[in-house]
XYZ file of C-alpha atoms in Angstrom:
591
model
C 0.000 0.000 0.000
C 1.261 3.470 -0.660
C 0.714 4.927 2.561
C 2.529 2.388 4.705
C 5.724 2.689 3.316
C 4.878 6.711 2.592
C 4.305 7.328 6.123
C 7.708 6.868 7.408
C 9.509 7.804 4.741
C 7.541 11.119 3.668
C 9.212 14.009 6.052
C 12.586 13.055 5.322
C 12.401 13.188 2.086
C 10.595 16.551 1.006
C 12.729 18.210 3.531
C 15.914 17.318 1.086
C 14.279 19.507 -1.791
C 13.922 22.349 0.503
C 16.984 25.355 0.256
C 16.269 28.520 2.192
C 17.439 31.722 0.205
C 16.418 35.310 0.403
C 12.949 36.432 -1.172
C 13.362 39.484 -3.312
C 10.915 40.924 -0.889
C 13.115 41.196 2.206
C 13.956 44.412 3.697
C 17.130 42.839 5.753
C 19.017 39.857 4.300
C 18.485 36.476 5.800
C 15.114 37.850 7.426
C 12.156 34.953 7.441
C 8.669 36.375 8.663
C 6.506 34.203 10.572
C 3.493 33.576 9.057
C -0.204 33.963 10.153
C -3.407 32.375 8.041
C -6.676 33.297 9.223
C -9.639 31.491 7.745
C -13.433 31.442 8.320
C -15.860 28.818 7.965
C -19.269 29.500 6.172
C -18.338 33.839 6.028
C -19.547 35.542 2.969
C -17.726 38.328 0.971
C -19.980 40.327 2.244
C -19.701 40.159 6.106
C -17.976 42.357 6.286
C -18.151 46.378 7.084
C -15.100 46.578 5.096
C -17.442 45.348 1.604
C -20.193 47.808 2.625
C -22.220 45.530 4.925
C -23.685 48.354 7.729
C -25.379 45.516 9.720
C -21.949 44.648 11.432
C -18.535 46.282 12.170
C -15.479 44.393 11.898
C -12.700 46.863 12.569
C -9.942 44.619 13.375
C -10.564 42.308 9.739
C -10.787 45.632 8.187
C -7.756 46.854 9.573
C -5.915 44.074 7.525
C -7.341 45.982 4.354
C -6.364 49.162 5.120
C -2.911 48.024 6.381
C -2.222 45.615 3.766
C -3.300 44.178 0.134
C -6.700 43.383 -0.780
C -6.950 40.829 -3.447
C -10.363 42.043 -5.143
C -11.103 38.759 -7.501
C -9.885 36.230 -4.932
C -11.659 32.629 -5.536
C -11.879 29.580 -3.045
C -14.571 26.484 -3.485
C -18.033 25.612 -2.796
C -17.294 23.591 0.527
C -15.464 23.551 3.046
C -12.748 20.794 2.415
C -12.326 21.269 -0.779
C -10.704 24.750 -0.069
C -8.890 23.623 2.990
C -7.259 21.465 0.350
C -6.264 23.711 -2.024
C -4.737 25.986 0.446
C -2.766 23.088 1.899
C -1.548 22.146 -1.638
C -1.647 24.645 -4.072
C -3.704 22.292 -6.136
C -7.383 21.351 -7.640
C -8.811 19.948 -4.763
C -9.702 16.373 -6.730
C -5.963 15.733 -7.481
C -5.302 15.631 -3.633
C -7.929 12.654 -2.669
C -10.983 15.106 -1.526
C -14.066 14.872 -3.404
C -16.292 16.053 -0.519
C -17.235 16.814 2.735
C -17.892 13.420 5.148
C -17.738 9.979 5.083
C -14.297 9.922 3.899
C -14.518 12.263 0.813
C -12.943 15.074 2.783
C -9.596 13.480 3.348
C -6.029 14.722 1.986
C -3.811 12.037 0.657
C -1.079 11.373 2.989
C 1.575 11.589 -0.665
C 0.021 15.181 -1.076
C 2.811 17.894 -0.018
C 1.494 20.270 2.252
C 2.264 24.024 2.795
C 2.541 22.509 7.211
C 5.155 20.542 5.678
C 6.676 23.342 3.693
C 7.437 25.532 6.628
C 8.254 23.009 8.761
C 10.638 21.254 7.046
C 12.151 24.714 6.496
C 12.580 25.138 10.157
C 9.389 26.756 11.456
C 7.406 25.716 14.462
C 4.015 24.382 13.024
C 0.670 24.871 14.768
C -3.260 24.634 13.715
C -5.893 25.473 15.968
C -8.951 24.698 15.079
C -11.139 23.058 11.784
C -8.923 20.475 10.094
C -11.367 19.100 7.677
C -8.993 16.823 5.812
C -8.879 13.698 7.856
C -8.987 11.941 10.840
C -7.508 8.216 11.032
C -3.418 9.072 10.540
C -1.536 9.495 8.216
C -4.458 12.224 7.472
C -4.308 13.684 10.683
C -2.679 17.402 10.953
C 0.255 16.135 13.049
C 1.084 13.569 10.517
C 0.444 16.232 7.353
C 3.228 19.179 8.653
C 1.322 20.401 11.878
C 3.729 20.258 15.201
C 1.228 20.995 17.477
C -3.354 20.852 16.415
C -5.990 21.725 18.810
C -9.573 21.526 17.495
C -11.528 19.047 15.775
C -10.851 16.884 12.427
C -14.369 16.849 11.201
C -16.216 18.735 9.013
C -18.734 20.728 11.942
C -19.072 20.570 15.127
C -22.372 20.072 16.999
C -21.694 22.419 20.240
C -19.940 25.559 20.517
C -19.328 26.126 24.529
C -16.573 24.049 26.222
C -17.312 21.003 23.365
C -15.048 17.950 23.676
C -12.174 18.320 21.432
C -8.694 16.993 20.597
C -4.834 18.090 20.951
C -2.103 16.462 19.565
C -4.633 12.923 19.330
C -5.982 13.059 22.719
C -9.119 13.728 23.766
C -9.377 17.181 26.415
C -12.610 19.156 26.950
C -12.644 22.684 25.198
C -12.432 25.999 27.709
C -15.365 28.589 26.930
C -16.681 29.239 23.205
C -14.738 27.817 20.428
C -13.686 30.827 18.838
C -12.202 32.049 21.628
C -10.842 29.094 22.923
C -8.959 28.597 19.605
C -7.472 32.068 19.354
C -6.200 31.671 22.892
C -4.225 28.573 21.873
C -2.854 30.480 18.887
C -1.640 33.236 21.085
C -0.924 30.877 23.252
C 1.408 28.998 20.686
C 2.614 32.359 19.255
C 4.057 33.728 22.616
C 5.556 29.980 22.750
C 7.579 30.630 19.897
C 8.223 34.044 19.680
C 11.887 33.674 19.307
C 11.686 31.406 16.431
C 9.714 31.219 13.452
C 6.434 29.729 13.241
C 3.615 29.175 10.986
C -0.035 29.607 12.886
C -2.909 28.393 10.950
C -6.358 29.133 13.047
C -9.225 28.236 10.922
C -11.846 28.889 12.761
C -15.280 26.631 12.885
C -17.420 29.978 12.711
C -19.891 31.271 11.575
C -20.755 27.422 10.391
C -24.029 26.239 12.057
C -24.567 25.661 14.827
C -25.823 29.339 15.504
C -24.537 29.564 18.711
C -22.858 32.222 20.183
C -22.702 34.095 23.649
C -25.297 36.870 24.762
C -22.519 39.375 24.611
C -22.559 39.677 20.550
C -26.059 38.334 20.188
C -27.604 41.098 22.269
C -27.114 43.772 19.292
C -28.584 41.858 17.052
C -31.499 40.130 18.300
C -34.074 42.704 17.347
C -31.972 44.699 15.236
C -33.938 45.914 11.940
C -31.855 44.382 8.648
C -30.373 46.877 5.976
C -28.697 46.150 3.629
C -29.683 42.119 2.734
C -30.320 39.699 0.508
C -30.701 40.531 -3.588
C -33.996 38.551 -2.723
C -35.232 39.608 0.542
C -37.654 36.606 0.170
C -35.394 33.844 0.530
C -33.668 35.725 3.720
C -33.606 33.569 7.057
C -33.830 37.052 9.682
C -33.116 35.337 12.735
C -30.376 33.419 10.318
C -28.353 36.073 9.317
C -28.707 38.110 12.783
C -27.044 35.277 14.472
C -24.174 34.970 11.804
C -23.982 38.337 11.603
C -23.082 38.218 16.203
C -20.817 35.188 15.115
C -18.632 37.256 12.738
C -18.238 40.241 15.267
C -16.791 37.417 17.529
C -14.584 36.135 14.956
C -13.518 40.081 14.340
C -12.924 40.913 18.312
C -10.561 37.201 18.027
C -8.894 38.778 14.797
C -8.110 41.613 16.964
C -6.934 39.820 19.790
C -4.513 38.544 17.775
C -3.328 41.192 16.177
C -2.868 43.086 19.749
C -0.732 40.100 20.921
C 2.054 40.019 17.497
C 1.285 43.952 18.095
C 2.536 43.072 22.015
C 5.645 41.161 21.238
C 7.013 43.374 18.408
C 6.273 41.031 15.823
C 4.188 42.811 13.684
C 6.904 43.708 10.665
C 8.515 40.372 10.875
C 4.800 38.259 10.806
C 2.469 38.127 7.887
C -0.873 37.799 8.545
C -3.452 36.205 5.633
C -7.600 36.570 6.473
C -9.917 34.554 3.776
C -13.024 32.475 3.983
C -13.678 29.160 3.027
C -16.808 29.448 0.774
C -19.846 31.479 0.209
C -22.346 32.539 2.991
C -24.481 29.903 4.760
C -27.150 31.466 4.079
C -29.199 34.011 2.217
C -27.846 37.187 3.265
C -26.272 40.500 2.292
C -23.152 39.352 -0.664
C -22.792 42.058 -2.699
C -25.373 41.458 -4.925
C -23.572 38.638 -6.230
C -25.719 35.132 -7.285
C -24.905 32.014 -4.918
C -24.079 30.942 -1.374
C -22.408 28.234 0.007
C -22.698 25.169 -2.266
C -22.767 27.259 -5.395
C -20.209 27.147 -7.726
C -21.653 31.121 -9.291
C -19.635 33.866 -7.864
C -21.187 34.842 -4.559
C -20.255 30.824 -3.696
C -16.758 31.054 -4.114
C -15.648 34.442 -4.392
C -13.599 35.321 -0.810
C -12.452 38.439 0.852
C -8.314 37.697 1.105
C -6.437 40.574 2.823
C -2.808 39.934 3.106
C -0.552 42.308 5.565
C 3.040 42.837 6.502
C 3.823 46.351 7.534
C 7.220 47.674 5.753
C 7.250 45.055 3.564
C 4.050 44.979 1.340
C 2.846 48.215 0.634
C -0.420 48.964 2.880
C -3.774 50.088 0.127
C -3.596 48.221 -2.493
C -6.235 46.182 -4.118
C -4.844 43.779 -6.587
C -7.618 43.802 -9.094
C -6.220 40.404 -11.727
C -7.643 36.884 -10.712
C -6.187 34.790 -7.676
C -7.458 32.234 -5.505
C -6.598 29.552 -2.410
C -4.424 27.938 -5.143
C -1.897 30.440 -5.010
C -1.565 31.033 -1.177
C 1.009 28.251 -0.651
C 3.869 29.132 -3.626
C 3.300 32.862 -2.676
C 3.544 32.557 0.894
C 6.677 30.030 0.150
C 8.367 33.173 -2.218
C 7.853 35.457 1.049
C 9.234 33.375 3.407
C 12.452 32.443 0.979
C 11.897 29.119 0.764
C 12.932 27.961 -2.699
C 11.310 24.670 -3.102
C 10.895 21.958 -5.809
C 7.135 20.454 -5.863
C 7.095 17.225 -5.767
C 3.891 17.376 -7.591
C 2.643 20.113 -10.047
C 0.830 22.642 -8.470
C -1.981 24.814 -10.071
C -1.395 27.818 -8.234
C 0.644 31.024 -9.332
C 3.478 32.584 -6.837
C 1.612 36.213 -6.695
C 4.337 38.255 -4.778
C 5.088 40.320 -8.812
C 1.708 41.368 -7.935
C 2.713 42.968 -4.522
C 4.875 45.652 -6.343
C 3.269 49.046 -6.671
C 4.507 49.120 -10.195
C 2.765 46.105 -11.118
C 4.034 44.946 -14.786
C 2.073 42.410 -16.841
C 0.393 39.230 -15.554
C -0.835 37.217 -18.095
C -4.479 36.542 -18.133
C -5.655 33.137 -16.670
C -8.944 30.677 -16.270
C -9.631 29.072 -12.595
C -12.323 26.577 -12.661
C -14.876 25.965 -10.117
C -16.230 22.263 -9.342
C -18.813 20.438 -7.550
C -19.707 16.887 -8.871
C -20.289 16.860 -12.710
C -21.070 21.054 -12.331
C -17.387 23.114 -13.799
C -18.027 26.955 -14.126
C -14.955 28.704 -15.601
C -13.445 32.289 -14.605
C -11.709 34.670 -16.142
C -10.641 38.384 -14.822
C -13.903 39.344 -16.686
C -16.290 36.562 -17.436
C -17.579 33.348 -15.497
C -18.902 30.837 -17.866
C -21.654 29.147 -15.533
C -21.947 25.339 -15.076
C -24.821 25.625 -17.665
C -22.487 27.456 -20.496
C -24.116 30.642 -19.949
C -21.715 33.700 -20.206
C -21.696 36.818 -17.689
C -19.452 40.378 -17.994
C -18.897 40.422 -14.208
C -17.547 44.078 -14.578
C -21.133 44.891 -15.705
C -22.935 42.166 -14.379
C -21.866 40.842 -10.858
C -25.369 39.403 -9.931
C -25.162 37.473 -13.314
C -28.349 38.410 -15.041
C -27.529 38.812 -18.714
C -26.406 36.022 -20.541
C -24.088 37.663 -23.313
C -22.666 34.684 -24.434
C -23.987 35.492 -27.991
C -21.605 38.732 -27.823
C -18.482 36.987 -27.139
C -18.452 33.330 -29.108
C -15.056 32.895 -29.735
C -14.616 33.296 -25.742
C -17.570 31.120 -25.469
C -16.668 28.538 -27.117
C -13.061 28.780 -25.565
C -14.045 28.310 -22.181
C -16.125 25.264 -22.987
C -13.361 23.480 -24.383
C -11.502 24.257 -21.374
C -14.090 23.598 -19.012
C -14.838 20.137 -20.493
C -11.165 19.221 -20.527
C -10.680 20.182 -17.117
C -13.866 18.344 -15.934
C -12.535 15.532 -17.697
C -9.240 15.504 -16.077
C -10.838 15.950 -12.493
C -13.573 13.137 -12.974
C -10.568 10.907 -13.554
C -8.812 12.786 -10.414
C -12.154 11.526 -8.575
C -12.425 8.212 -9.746
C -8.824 7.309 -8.667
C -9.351 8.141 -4.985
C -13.292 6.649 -4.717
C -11.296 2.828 -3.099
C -9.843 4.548 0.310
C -10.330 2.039 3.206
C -9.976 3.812 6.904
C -6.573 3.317 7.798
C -5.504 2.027 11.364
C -2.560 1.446 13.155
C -0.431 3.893 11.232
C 0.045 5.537 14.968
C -0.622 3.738 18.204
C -4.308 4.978 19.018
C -6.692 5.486 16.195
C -10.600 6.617 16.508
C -13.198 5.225 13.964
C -16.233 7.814 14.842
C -19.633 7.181 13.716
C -19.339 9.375 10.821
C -17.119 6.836 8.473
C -19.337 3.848 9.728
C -22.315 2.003 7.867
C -25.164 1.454 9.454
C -27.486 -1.673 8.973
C -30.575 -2.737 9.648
C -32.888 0.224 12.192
C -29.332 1.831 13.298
C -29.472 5.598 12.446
C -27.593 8.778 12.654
C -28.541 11.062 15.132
C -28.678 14.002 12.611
C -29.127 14.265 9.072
C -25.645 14.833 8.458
C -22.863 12.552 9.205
C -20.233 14.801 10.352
C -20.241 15.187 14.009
C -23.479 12.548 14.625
C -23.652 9.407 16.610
C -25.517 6.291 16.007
C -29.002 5.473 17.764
C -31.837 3.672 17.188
C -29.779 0.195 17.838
C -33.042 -2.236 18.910
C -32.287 -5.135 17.225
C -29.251 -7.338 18.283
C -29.263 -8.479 14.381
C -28.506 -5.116 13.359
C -24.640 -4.077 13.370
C -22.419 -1.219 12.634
C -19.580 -1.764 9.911
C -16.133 -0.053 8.946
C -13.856 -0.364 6.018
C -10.445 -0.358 7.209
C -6.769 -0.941 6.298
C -5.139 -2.156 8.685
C -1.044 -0.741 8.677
C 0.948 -3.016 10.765
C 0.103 -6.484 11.962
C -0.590 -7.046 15.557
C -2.847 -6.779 18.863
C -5.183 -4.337 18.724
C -7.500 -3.433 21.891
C -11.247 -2.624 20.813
C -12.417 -0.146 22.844
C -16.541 1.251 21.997
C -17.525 5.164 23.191
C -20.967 4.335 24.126
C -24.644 5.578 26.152
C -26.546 2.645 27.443
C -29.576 2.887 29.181
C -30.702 1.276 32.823
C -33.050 -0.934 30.981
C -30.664 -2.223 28.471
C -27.452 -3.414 30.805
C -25.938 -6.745 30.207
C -26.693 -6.626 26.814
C -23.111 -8.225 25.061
C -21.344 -5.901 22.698
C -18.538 -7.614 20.154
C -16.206 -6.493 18.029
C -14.837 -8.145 14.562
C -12.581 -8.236 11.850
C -10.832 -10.938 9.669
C -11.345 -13.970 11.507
C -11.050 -12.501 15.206
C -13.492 -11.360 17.255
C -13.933 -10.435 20.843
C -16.922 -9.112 23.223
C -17.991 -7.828 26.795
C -21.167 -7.514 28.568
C -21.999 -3.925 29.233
C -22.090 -3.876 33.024
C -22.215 0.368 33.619
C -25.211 1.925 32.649
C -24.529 5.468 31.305
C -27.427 7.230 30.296
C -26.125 11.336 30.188
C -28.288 14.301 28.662
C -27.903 15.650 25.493
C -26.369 19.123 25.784
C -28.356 22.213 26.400
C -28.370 24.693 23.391
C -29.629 27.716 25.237
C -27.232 29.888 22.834
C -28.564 28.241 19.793
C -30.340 31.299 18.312
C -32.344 29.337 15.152
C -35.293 27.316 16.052
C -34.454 24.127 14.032
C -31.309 23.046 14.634
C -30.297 19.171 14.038
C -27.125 19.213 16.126
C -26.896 16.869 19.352
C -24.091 15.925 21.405
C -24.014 14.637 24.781
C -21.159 12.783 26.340
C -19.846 8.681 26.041
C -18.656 6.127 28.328
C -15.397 4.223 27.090
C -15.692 0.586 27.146
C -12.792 -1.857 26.488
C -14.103 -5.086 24.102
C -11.167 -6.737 24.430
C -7.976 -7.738 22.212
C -7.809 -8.711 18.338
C -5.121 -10.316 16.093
C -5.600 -8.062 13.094
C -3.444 -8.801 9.984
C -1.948 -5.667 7.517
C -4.342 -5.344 4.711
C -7.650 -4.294 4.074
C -10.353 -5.482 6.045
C -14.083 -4.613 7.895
C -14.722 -4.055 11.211
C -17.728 -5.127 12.505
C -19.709 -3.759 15.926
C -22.437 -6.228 16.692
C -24.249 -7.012 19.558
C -26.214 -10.185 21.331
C -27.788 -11.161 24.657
C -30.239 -8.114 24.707
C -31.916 -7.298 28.393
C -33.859 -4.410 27.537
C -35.551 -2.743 24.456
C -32.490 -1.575 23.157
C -29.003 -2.001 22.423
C -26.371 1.353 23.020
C -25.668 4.422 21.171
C -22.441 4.505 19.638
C -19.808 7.683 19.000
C -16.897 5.671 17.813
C -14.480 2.724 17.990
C -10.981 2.561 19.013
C -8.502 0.187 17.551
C -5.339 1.152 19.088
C -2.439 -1.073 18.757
C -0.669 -2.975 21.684
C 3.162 -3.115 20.907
């Protein structure tokens, strides 16, 4: 397999292409800046004051605007993971194994290079605190993918925003306060840490994703506050939606600026760059500029992304860089800053933009950067966006794509459908390459299964419609069962060890675990039984989130072979009318 032997060998040998010289850039030979990304989950262009949005005031995100480069046409993707992704690699998201969001689809090959790996291999301290959204099970796991040191959560939402359960460094802790918060004070945190080196702090926050929770203290403005400007069509607007993402991006500004007060603090302002983008579109229908789309959409106001670069006395504060760029381009530009002259060890689709960060800007050749979701490709240009239907839009006229001119412009037309259909072409055989990917265990010594990679059979259900961050219930019939596909890394003893709720009624029912020809099981002896959490800062009536806490119960031992398997949960000896709930299964290997 071509992560087993990848795994060990992958560190070493990226950090022999890597040679550290001077960027062009540099005010003081020899000087490396640190490095700061700053990304959002679920903002819209347009939530910001900054973009003319009078609902909100976000003076701190704004202050990277006015203090450093704006980059005006800046694309990311539809989703979530798929632009995680292409920051990480500088590449179409379907080259580097993610095709979507759950169930597997969001994870990063382990072969793909990432822009953790880059810095740390050239001698930077490595942190992430926060959404990882590229996979769990190592060798996906940040601290196997370039990332010393990862506080947050692997999946692709979280269910609860105030002191949730989270994860640092692979162990489980319980978060402190909001997540927002508690995520900028480990970056701070990490930054005062390493304050006489270099480091690279990536905090990609889980906000303002749904839930909708956030604390009285930013909600309070906004609970009855009248709406102006909104939606292009009022209609569809969600009030109470956008009133409590509208609170969650003021907290996400007041974090910004927390930050930026502590490299202010320590004097590291003119030696750090700091980078602020979102992910996707808004999460809902809301104030976006007028542009057509939201998250999900693959039209402009789905994937076009405030990006506000800053690094006082180097990069000239007030400028907006009008020619097309995008997530792609992040990781070979922020590589040319930092002097790292590097080889990729795959081709990237990116463009190093730091000619672009000269006041006398001289040509950039004009480029296409394609959007994709499924079988949908839309094509951009610094003027046009060929939609995923071949209609054509001026978006210097036209931002809210209204007027098809396609008719006006066929040799462009036609042009961008060729390139469109090639590209699709290329990425459905991207996709179709990476569609086999077994869960892989034992690549480290402890590795988590949750419910969300896991196929239920028979009555078993999630506990919310989507599979990131559920559990599974409904478990009444002991023929029912719970299966994994898995790869198992190493050969050897593995304990089995179930994160489980079990009612009074339904103790002493027997709970097994399989794979290959082993098999082991326990009575449940422990009722546990706890509460879902409260949501009283959930401010939108229907909310399918639920979390509540598990009981760990060991299964026993299993002789598991290297190679591709399924594990199996199953049950037997029922007492009661029902079997457990079930978060997730350990494997973790017993050297």
């Amino acid at each position: 397999m071509l992560f087993r032997s990848f795994a060990h060998s992958k560190f070493a040998f990226f950090a022999a292409l890597l040679v550290l010289s001077t960027p062009p850039c540099l005010a003081d030979a020899g000087a490396r800046p640190n490095v700061v990304v700053i990304l959002t989950d679920d903002q819209g262009w347009g939530d910001l004051s900054v973009h003319g949005n009078r609902n909100l005031s976000t003076p701190h995100i704004d202050s990277l605007a006015r203090d450093g480069v704006t980059l005006e046409q800046f694309l990311v993707c539809s989703v979530c993971a798929p632009t995680r992704a292409e920051f990480l690699t500088g590449r179409y998201y379907p080259r580097t194994g993610v095709s979507g969001v759950s169930t597997g689809q969001e994870r990063l090959n382990p072969d793909e290079f990432t822009i953790g790996e880059l810095f740390q291999d050239a001698g930077y301290a490595t942190g992430i605190f926060g959404k990882w959204h590229n996979g769990t099970q190592p060798p996906y796991h940040p601290n196997d993918q370039g990332f010393d040191e990862f506080y947050g959560f692997t999946s692709g939402h979280w269910g609860h925003y105030f002191s949730p359960p989270l994860e640092h460094n692979g162990t489980m802790v319980r978060g402190n306060g909001y997540v927002a918060d508690d995520f900028t004070d480990h970056a701070i945190e990490f930054i005062r840490k390493h304050r006489e080196q270099k480091f690279f702090c990536y905090l990609p926050f889980n906000t303002p994703h749904s839930p909708m929770m956030v604390d009285d203290r930013f909600y309070d403005k906004f609970e009855d506050a009248a709406i102006d400007p909104r939606h292009r069509d009022p209609q569809r607007e969600d009030l109470a939606m956008t009133r409590a993402a509208l609170a969650m991006c003021e907290n996400i500004d007041w974090n910004v600026g927390r930050l930026l007060s502590e490299i202010e603090g320590l004097h590291l302002s003119e030696q750090t760059i700091v980078v602020f983008f979102c992910d996707n579109g808004p999460n809902s229908y809301r104030f976006n500029g007028g542009m057509k789309g939201k998250k999900g959409s693959i039209d402009e106001g789905g994937v076009r992304s405030p990006c506000f670069i800053r690094w006082p006395g180097q990069i000239d504060g007030g400028q907006r860089i009008e020619h097309l760029t995008a997530a792609l381009d992040l990781m070979p530009t922020l590589a040319e800053f930092a002097g790292i002259d590097w080889q990729p060890p795959k081709p990237i689709d990116g463009k190093n933009l730091q000619p672009l960060f000269r006041r006398s800007q001289g040509a950039w050749p004009e480029r296409t950067i394609f959007s994709i979701r499924g079988n949908q490709i839309s094509a951009r240009t610094d003027r046009f966006r060929l939609d995923a239907k071949g209609h054509l839009f001026d978006l210097r006229q036209d931002l809210g794509q209204t007027t098809d001119v396609a008719s006006r412009h066929p040799d462009l037309t036609t042009r961008l459908k060729k390139q469109a259909a090639a590209f699709g072409e290329s990425m459905r055989q991207a996709f179709d390459a990476n569609t086999d990917r077994p869960f892989t265990v034992g690549y480290r010594a402890k590795t988590r299964l949750p419910a969300r990679d896991g196929t239920p059979h028979g009555l078993i259900r999630r506990s919310s419609k989507a599979p990131n961050n559920s559990f599974f219930v409904n478990w009444v019939d002991a023929s029912d069962h719970i299966d994994w596909p898995i790869d198992i890394g190493q050969t050897g003893l593995y304990e089995a060890v179930v994160h489980y709720t079990c009612a009074p009624s339904n103790v002493g029912v027997r709970i097994g675990a399989a794979a290959n020809d082993a098999s082991t099981s326990v009575l449940v002896s422990v009722a546990f039984d706890p509460p879902l959490y409260a949501k009283p800062k959930e401010r939108v009536k229907e909310s399918h989130y639920f979390v509540k806490d598990f009981r760990a119960l060991s299964l026993g031992t299993l002789n598991l072979t290297q190679g591709r398997t399924t594990l199996r949960l199953f049950a037997s000896e029922p007492q009661g009318p029902g079997i457990i709930d079930v978060h997730s299964v350990e494997l973790n290997r017993i050297d």
